[in-house]
Amino acid sequence: MAVRGNLEDSENRHETAGPEKLKQVGRSYPLHDAEAKATGRIRYTGDMSLQGMLCARILFSPLPHARIRRIDAAGALALPGVYGVFTHENTPDVLYNSQVWYAGQEALKDERLFPDTVRYIGDRVAAVVAANEQTAAKALGLIKVDYEELPAVFEAEQALRTDVPVPALAPWASPFFSKEISVGHVDECFEAPDAVVIEDRVETPKIHHAALEPHVCVAYPDHNGKITVLTPCQILYSVRLVVATVLGLPFNKVRVLKTPMGGSFGGKQEVTLEPLAAFFALATGRPVKIQLTRHESIISTRTRTKTIGYVRTAWDKAGNLLARDLKTVIDTGAYTSNGAIIGMAMGKKAFRLYRIPNQRYRTESVHTNTPVAGAARGYGSPQIHAITEINIDHAARRLGIDPVKLRLRNLVRPGDLDAGGGPPLGQAQIIACVAEGAKAFGWAQRRDAPHGTGRFRRGAGMACATHSNGYFGGFQDFTTMTLRMLEDGSMILNSGIQDLGCGTVTSMKQIIAEVMAISPDRIEAPEGDTETSPYDVGSQASRVTHVAGACALHTAGKLKEKLCREAAKLLECAPDEVILQSERIRSAAHPEKDCSYGEMVSLIQEKNRTEIIITETFQAQDNPGSYGADFVEVEVDTWTGLVRVVEVLAVHDVGRAINPGFVRGQIYGGVQMGIGYALTEDIAVDPVSGRAKGDRFSRYHLVNMPDMPPVRVILIEKGGDLGPFGAKSIGEIATCPTAPAVVNAVNQALGTNLETLPLTPERILRALACQ
Amino acid sequence: MELRFTVNGQKQVLEVEPQARLLDVLREQLGLTGAKEGCGEGECGACTVLVDNLAVNSCLVLAHQARGRSVTTVEGLAPSGKLDALQQAFIQKGAIQCGYCTPGMLMSAKALLLRKPKPTEEEIRMALAGNLCRCTGYVNILRAVQDAAGTAESGEVRKA
């Protein structure tokens, strides 16, 4: 759509003027599919209907831990319209891990399509595949299951106890993973006589990603033994890997197509429904759709990892952070998923925000009989920053130093190295974020304003955070793209990208358009298809703009070189004398011999007998930090314990905004998610029954429009790292500083030290009663 | 059971089960998949359609309750192909990300503007209180509705 960006492109952007004049990058074009979404024309997976398609419904375990003695499916199978009932008895027993994204990746494999021992309320017991949803639902009710109940554990620290027997959940001991990263002399700093030591225990909840589209998948077989999987996923090649492994198929017999994404936030990053749908399609020879309800999506897919953090910091009186000792307990739920690496992801962030010469990070991961944790926007960053930033504010109170001043004294500077041994921090502009933010927010005035003494108390708080830009320094990170210019001058980018609704497709078009002097709407950039797209590591790890975007930039650069080289032969000039401008091409010496891109590509085909096409692999070579600081004002009702967030200012170091409208959009949404994390969201597994209390939207509270505060955004765009035009990630960091900023504001308003999220009315009133 | 009603200006006579939800009839019998099911209990608003110009959660309404009435879905917002002012504003103001809540948001906003062409910010917030969005933080949705209503101030959201 040829609509010019008008989303206040120049508003609140702190740029370092570069030498280049950008035409396409830095403009807020609408999403490529915005019109299809606004008219209802777009077809999400649940909207798709294929000839002869069957529906599958899953029977989820009502018990938190039980051995299945017997399943009687006779009644269900006798129902007309039922094509199959699937249980552990007639499905593959191949074990897999839902989070692996590349072949050969090590991870504990403990999940299978249907287990013979269920491990949580929401585990898969059986499935019915039937002609329609109603029949499938009716048949589910006719399945009789005989369970032998087993003891269960619902709390991570319970699972770590050595004085009482812990139920065996898996063949591995508890914790199933533990690791330590340590630099400097931590213990000595805490023993120093004049050190001020601040200690906290912070708990963060299991939350639901709450994409508006519940989990869904369609799979169908073809006449040659190939299975095609239609899925709104984040990592096509992860889906292919797990489906092929479970079904025992060659990779080229599993085709995965990315369908429009109705929201993910990490919730659809791991492989959940896809191997089931693929197996049912193979078994019945028919297309099969699995569409979960909201309730099923909440309890049976993935959650944000519940984390308990113990943090101790040692300070001198001037406010220098001398040492920190951190420990996290990771509750990964009933299956391992990413339970090992997420603790490490948290720990690595702890070394990239403040200059801390002496720091130790320890992590222990355990299984519990609760819904499975997994990837979730921020991948551990919201947890670790809640833990550490609440502690920093606690220290500021004890030291009598303003929290902004205390942070400015200790934050990392541009060019700093990672004390924990990770990749260099790059142009880490967190000091600029905090300084600009404090000024724009009126921090000093708001912080000093009276809290009030009546029913309502006001407070101001802030917090900082950092996140990654891909996998460089940790895992392999590269992308391959093929870019072509066609005989009419239009272009096709063929790649494995997955747009999650954040604007990936449009951003890639803008990057290519900038290089090729073409309008973005002349570029087609379909999303990934494992049969035809080159490899991509996936829409994960905040890598898409920084790494895939850099691939688009490099590929376009190579394509431009080829176009100029071939055109030079026809224009009888040197390649560097060829000028591309507004979709026309000419030589510097003979501007009158000017022709359109399409005419030139056609001529090149005819005379030079070649095609303007390039396939390029880009390997990430840096992983700078993205940084953000949120400033928040809250009003707390001391009678009800309810918190109203009055205003949020979010300041983010994004290197360069490829599309500032998209960047702001990510931040607004991240703030909404962060406020929910701080105040209301918790699937709240009951410690006695193991049942999730927040198991549907009427009992799980997202921030809605009346409760959403105004949000101001400031973008710091100083570039300097290896992303396209200096761009860094925003999608995940956007939500990381919000929750601790809200908690810190509430603690300032009330003079409390609340540190268990979410700050429910009950917790707030209890803290007030203790004062 | 026979059901006669009008959908997006088109008269329909359908054979519909007595217990069928309006949402399922629209999606499955009429192929109008714009309205979505996000929760099935009237909390998220993704299934919002207009019944005689009032916004309803089509997951909570029996299809037969629409007997003789006029139903408008998102597909009916631009009958002549020309986008409604709300659709245009949603596209231009960045009010759409994943887009799953968009049809419901648009229909709730449409019902508001039909009843109150120049709503205040508070009225917009209350009218869309039953439509959840996880992507946008509602910031650009609010701006888009204000823009479509011609009540946008300077594009900036309210100050506290």
XYZ file of N, CA, C and O in Angstrom, chain A residues 619-708:
360
model
N 26.306 -13.710 8.606
C 26.600 -14.238 9.944
C 26.704 -13.086 10.926
O 27.447 -12.129 10.690
N 25.966 -13.173 12.012
C 26.028 -12.116 13.026
C 27.445 -12.017 13.576
O 28.103 -13.041 13.791
N 27.910 -10.800 13.769
C 29.252 -10.614 14.302
C 29.287 -9.722 15.536
O 30.353 -9.335 16.012
N 28.119 -9.347 16.008
C 28.081 -8.619 17.281
C 26.762 -8.919 17.982
O 25.856 -9.515 17.393
N 26.701 -8.566 19.223
C 25.468 -8.750 20.000
C 25.433 -7.657 21.068
O 25.576 -7.921 22.258
N 25.248 -6.424 20.614
C 25.252 -5.322 21.579
C 24.008 -5.402 22.474
O 23.070 -6.116 22.165
N 24.013 -4.663 23.556
C 22.836 -4.599 24.395
C 21.842 -3.588 23.845
O 22.224 -2.544 23.329
N 20.556 -3.941 23.940
C 19.512 -2.918 23.812
C 19.209 -2.478 25.236
O 19.288 -3.280 26.166
N 18.877 -1.207 25.399
C 18.656 -0.681 26.749
C 17.361 0.100 26.832
O 16.929 0.692 25.842
N 16.769 0.103 28.020
C 15.547 0.869 28.215
C 15.401 1.297 29.663
O 15.895 0.618 30.575
N 14.744 2.437 29.861
C 14.427 2.912 31.213
C 12.993 3.398 31.214
O 12.600 4.165 30.341
N 12.203 2.901 32.166
C 10.817 3.343 32.309
C 10.671 4.196 33.558
O 11.247 3.875 34.608
N 9.910 5.257 33.427
C 9.571 6.139 34.543
C 8.064 6.082 34.728
O 7.325 6.225 33.757
N 7.631 5.885 35.968
C 6.221 5.593 36.214
C 5.718 6.395 37.404
O 6.429 6.548 38.393
N 4.501 6.912 37.270
C 3.832 7.475 38.445
C 2.594 6.644 38.739
O 1.866 6.262 37.812
N 2.386 6.332 40.018
C 1.230 5.517 40.396
C 0.424 6.208 41.495
O 0.933 7.092 42.193
N -0.821 5.760 41.586
C -1.672 6.187 42.701
C -2.224 4.915 43.340
O -2.799 4.072 42.650
N -2.019 4.779 44.644
C -2.454 3.560 45.329
C -3.635 3.900 46.226
O -3.596 4.875 46.984
N -4.676 3.089 46.121
C -5.840 3.238 46.986
C -5.581 2.389 48.233
O -5.587 1.154 48.169
N -5.351 3.051 49.358
C -4.970 2.299 50.565
C -6.165 1.591 51.201
O -5.993 0.803 52.130
N -7.358 1.898 50.728
C -8.529 1.173 51.259
C -8.711 -0.153 50.531
O -9.027 -1.168 51.134
N -8.553 -0.123 49.194
C -8.822 -1.344 48.410
C -7.546 -2.081 48.024
O -7.603 -3.233 47.605
N -6.407 -1.414 48.088
C -5.164 -2.019 47.627
C -4.993 -1.983 46.122
O -4.074 -2.592 45.581
N -5.861 -1.272 45.431
C -5.752 -1.190 43.974
C -4.773 -0.103 43.572
O -4.701 0.956 44.198
N -4.034 -0.381 42.503
C -3.035 0.566 42.009
C -3.492 1.089 40.650
O -3.889 0.317 39.781
N -3.426 2.404 40.489
C -3.661 2.988 39.166
C -2.338 3.544 38.672
O -1.693 4.333 39.355
N -1.919 3.106 37.500
C -0.720 3.688 36.904
C -1.160 4.971 36.206
O -2.015 4.959 35.317
N -0.592 6.083 36.636
C -1.048 7.398 36.173
C -0.396 7.762 34.838
O -1.047 8.269 33.938
N 0.885 7.480 34.723
C 1.587 7.812 33.489
C 2.874 7.002 33.397
O 3.475 6.659 34.416
N 3.274 6.721 32.159
C 4.541 6.016 31.929
C 5.340 6.787 30.882
O 4.792 7.225 29.868
N 6.614 6.945 31.155
C 7.548 7.431 30.134
C 8.551 6.307 29.887
O 9.188 5.828 30.822
N 8.658 5.898 28.627
C 9.581 4.805 28.279
C 10.654 5.359 27.351
O 10.336 5.928 26.305
N 11.904 5.200 27.760
C 13.020 5.704 26.962
C 13.855 4.508 26.520
O 14.293 3.721 27.367
N 14.051 4.370 25.210
C 14.744 3.179 24.718
C 15.871 3.515 23.770
O 15.709 4.332 22.848
N 16.989 2.854 24.000
C 18.163 2.935 23.124
C 18.000 1.864 22.061
O 18.246 0.691 22.316
N 17.546 2.264 20.867
C 17.266 1.299 19.797
C 18.290 1.390 18.672
O 18.109 0.761 17.634
N 19.338 2.152 18.881
C 20.361 2.278 17.835
C 19.870 3.114 16.677
O 20.364 4.214 16.417
N 18.873 2.604 15.990
C 18.219 3.329 14.904
C 16.843 2.715 14.701
O 16.734 1.497 14.640
N 15.816 3.530 14.604
C 14.467 3.012 14.343
C 14.281 2.878 12.831
O 14.239 3.875 12.126
N 14.199 1.637 12.357
C 13.935 1.419 10.927
C 12.551 1.983 10.597
O 12.358 2.639 9.585
N 11.585 1.719 11.478
C 10.219 2.219 11.321
C 9.775 2.706 12.704
O 9.354 1.908 13.543
N 9.893 3.994 12.974
C 9.626 4.496 14.341
C 8.223 4.174 14.838
O 8.028 3.955 16.041
N 7.251 4.112 13.930
C 5.887 3.764 14.347
C 5.836 2.359 14.917
O 5.198 2.113 15.948
N 6.510 1.423 14.253
C 6.546 0.048 14.761
C 7.271 0.000 16.112
O 6.875 -0.735 17.017
N 8.362 0.750 16.223
C 9.149 0.730 17.459
C 8.287 1.228 18.621
O 8.217 0.606 19.681
N 7.588 2.344 18.398
C 6.704 2.850 19.454
C 5.617 1.835 19.775
O 5.255 1.631 20.933
N 5.087 1.204 18.727
C 4.031 0.206 18.933
C 4.501 -0.920 19.838
O 3.757 -1.396 20.703
N 5.740 -1.369 19.635
C 6.294 -2.420 20.500
C 6.375 -1.941 21.942
O 6.089 -2.681 22.883
N 6.763 -0.688 22.114
C 6.942 -0.161 23.474
C 5.586 -0.021 24.172
O 5.428 -0.416 25.328
N 4.598 0.518 23.465
C 3.268 0.653 24.087
C 2.761 -0.719 24.570
O 2.254 -0.866 25.678
N 2.908 -1.713 23.695
C 2.437 -3.056 24.057
C 3.265 -3.669 25.175
O 2.741 -4.363 26.045
N 4.574 -3.403 25.134
C 5.445 -3.918 26.191
C 5.082 -3.329 27.542
O 5.126 -4.015 28.573
N 4.713 -2.071 27.551
C 4.310 -1.405 28.800
C 3.020 -2.038 29.332
O 2.901 -2.324 30.532
N 2.072 -2.305 28.426
C 0.821 -2.942 28.863
C 1.123 -4.287 29.523
O 0.575 -4.615 30.569
N 1.990 -5.061 28.897
C 2.332 -6.378 29.435
C 3.072 -6.246 30.768
O 2.870 -7.034 31.697
N 3.924 -5.235 30.857
C 4.701 -5.024 32.073
C 3.840 -4.583 33.243
O 4.076 -4.990 34.390
N 2.852 -3.741 32.976
C 1.959 -3.313 34.063
C 1.177 -4.516 34.583
O 1.018 -4.705 35.795
N 0.708 -5.354 33.656
C -0.004 -6.564 34.065
C 0.881 -7.468 34.917
O 0.437 -8.045 35.907
N 2.154 -7.580 34.512
C 3.122 -8.418 35.239
C 3.309 -7.882 36.659
O 3.409 -8.633 37.619
N 3.316 -6.568 36.790
C 3.533 -5.955 38.104
C 2.301 -6.064 38.994
O 2.429 -6.217 40.211
N 1.113 -5.960 38.401
C -0.072 -5.726 39.235
C -1.137 -6.819 39.224
O -1.791 -7.043 40.233
N -1.392 -7.439 38.086
C -2.598 -8.284 38.021
C -2.408 -9.688 37.482
O -3.241 -10.551 37.741
N -1.379 -9.923 36.670
C -1.363 -11.186 35.926
C -0.658 -12.301 36.687
O 0.479 -12.143 37.131
N -1.336 -13.434 36.780
C -0.786 -14.596 37.472
C -1.731 -15.760 37.192
O -2.933 -15.638 37.452
N -1.207 -16.847 36.651
C -2.139 -17.979 36.492
C -2.353 -18.663 37.841
O -3.272 -19.451 37.993
N -1.547 -18.313 38.822
C -1.808 -18.648 40.224
C -2.152 -20.119 40.465
O -3.299 -20.471 40.716
N -1.140 -20.954 40.408
C -1.364 -22.376 40.676
C -1.619 -22.567 42.173
O -0.833 -22.133 43.010
N -2.739 -23.189 42.465
C -3.106 -23.396 43.865
C -2.113 -24.366 44.516
O -1.873 -25.461 43.986
N -1.532 -23.984 45.649
C -0.475 -24.825 46.240
C -1.006 -26.137 46.821
O -0.221 -27.024 47.161
N -2.313 -26.276 46.928
C -2.864 -27.522 47.468
C -3.343 -28.445 46.341
O -3.006 -29.628 46.287
N -4.091 -27.872 45.391
C -4.683 -28.720 44.353
C -3.860 -28.781 43.079
O -4.036 -29.686 42.259
N -2.991 -27.800 42.864
C -2.237 -27.753 41.615
C -3.037 -27.198 40.458
O -2.586 -27.223 39.313
N -4.213 -26.673 40.751
C -5.077 -26.138 39.692
C -4.760 -24.651 39.486
O -4.578 -23.927 40.461
N -4.694 -24.230 38.242
C -4.459 -22.812 37.960
C -5.741 -22.034 38.231
O -6.797 -22.366 37.694
N -5.638 -21.020 39.069
C -6.837 -20.222 39.366
C -7.125 -19.243 38.240
O -8.263 -18.960 37.928
N -6.079 -18.714 37.654
C -6.272 -17.773 36.542
C -6.326 -18.521 35.226
O -5.491 -18.330 34.349
N -7.325 -19.395 35.073
C -7.325 -20.316 33.935
C -8.262 -19.904 32.808
O -8.545 -20.689 31.921
N -8.793 -18.670 32.877
C -9.611 -18.129 31.780
C -9.608 -16.615 31.923
O -9.220 -16.097 32.964
N -10.040 -15.919 30.866
C -9.920 -14.464 30.908
C -10.785 -13.820 31.986
O -10.481 -12.734 32.453
N -11.869 -14.475 32.395
C -12.674 -13.870 33.465
C -11.950 -13.964 34.808
O -12.344 -13.308 35.768
N -10.913 -14.791 34.866
C -10.161 -14.916 36.123
C -8.688 -14.599 35.917
O -7.849 -14.936 36.751
N -8.374 -14.004 34.780
C -6.982 -13.659 34.487
C -7.009 -12.250 33.907
O -7.558 -12.027 32.820
N -6.432 -11.288 34.610
C -6.740 -9.906 34.278
C -5.641 -9.193 33.503
O -4.607 -8.829 34.046
N -5.914 -8.992 32.221
C -5.060 -8.149 31.392
C -5.450 -6.697 31.627
O -6.613 -6.407 31.898
N -4.496 -5.810 31.471
C -4.814 -4.376 31.529
C -5.681 -4.043 30.320
O -5.325 -4.360 29.184
N -6.844 -3.440 30.579
C -7.718 -3.077 29.456
C -7.606 -1.574 29.196
O -6.802 -0.871 29.819
N -8.417 -1.086 28.265
C -8.211 0.287 27.812
C -8.430 1.344 28.909
O -7.621 2.273 29.019
N -9.478 1.231 29.730
C -9.630 2.258 30.776
C -8.470 2.273 31.770
O -8.148 3.319 32.323
N -7.841 1.117 31.992
C -6.757 1.049 32.978
C -5.377 1.332 32.384
O -4.390 1.372 33.113
N -5.330 1.509 31.079
C -4.027 1.737 30.445
C -3.677 3.217 30.548
O -4.442 4.076 30.115
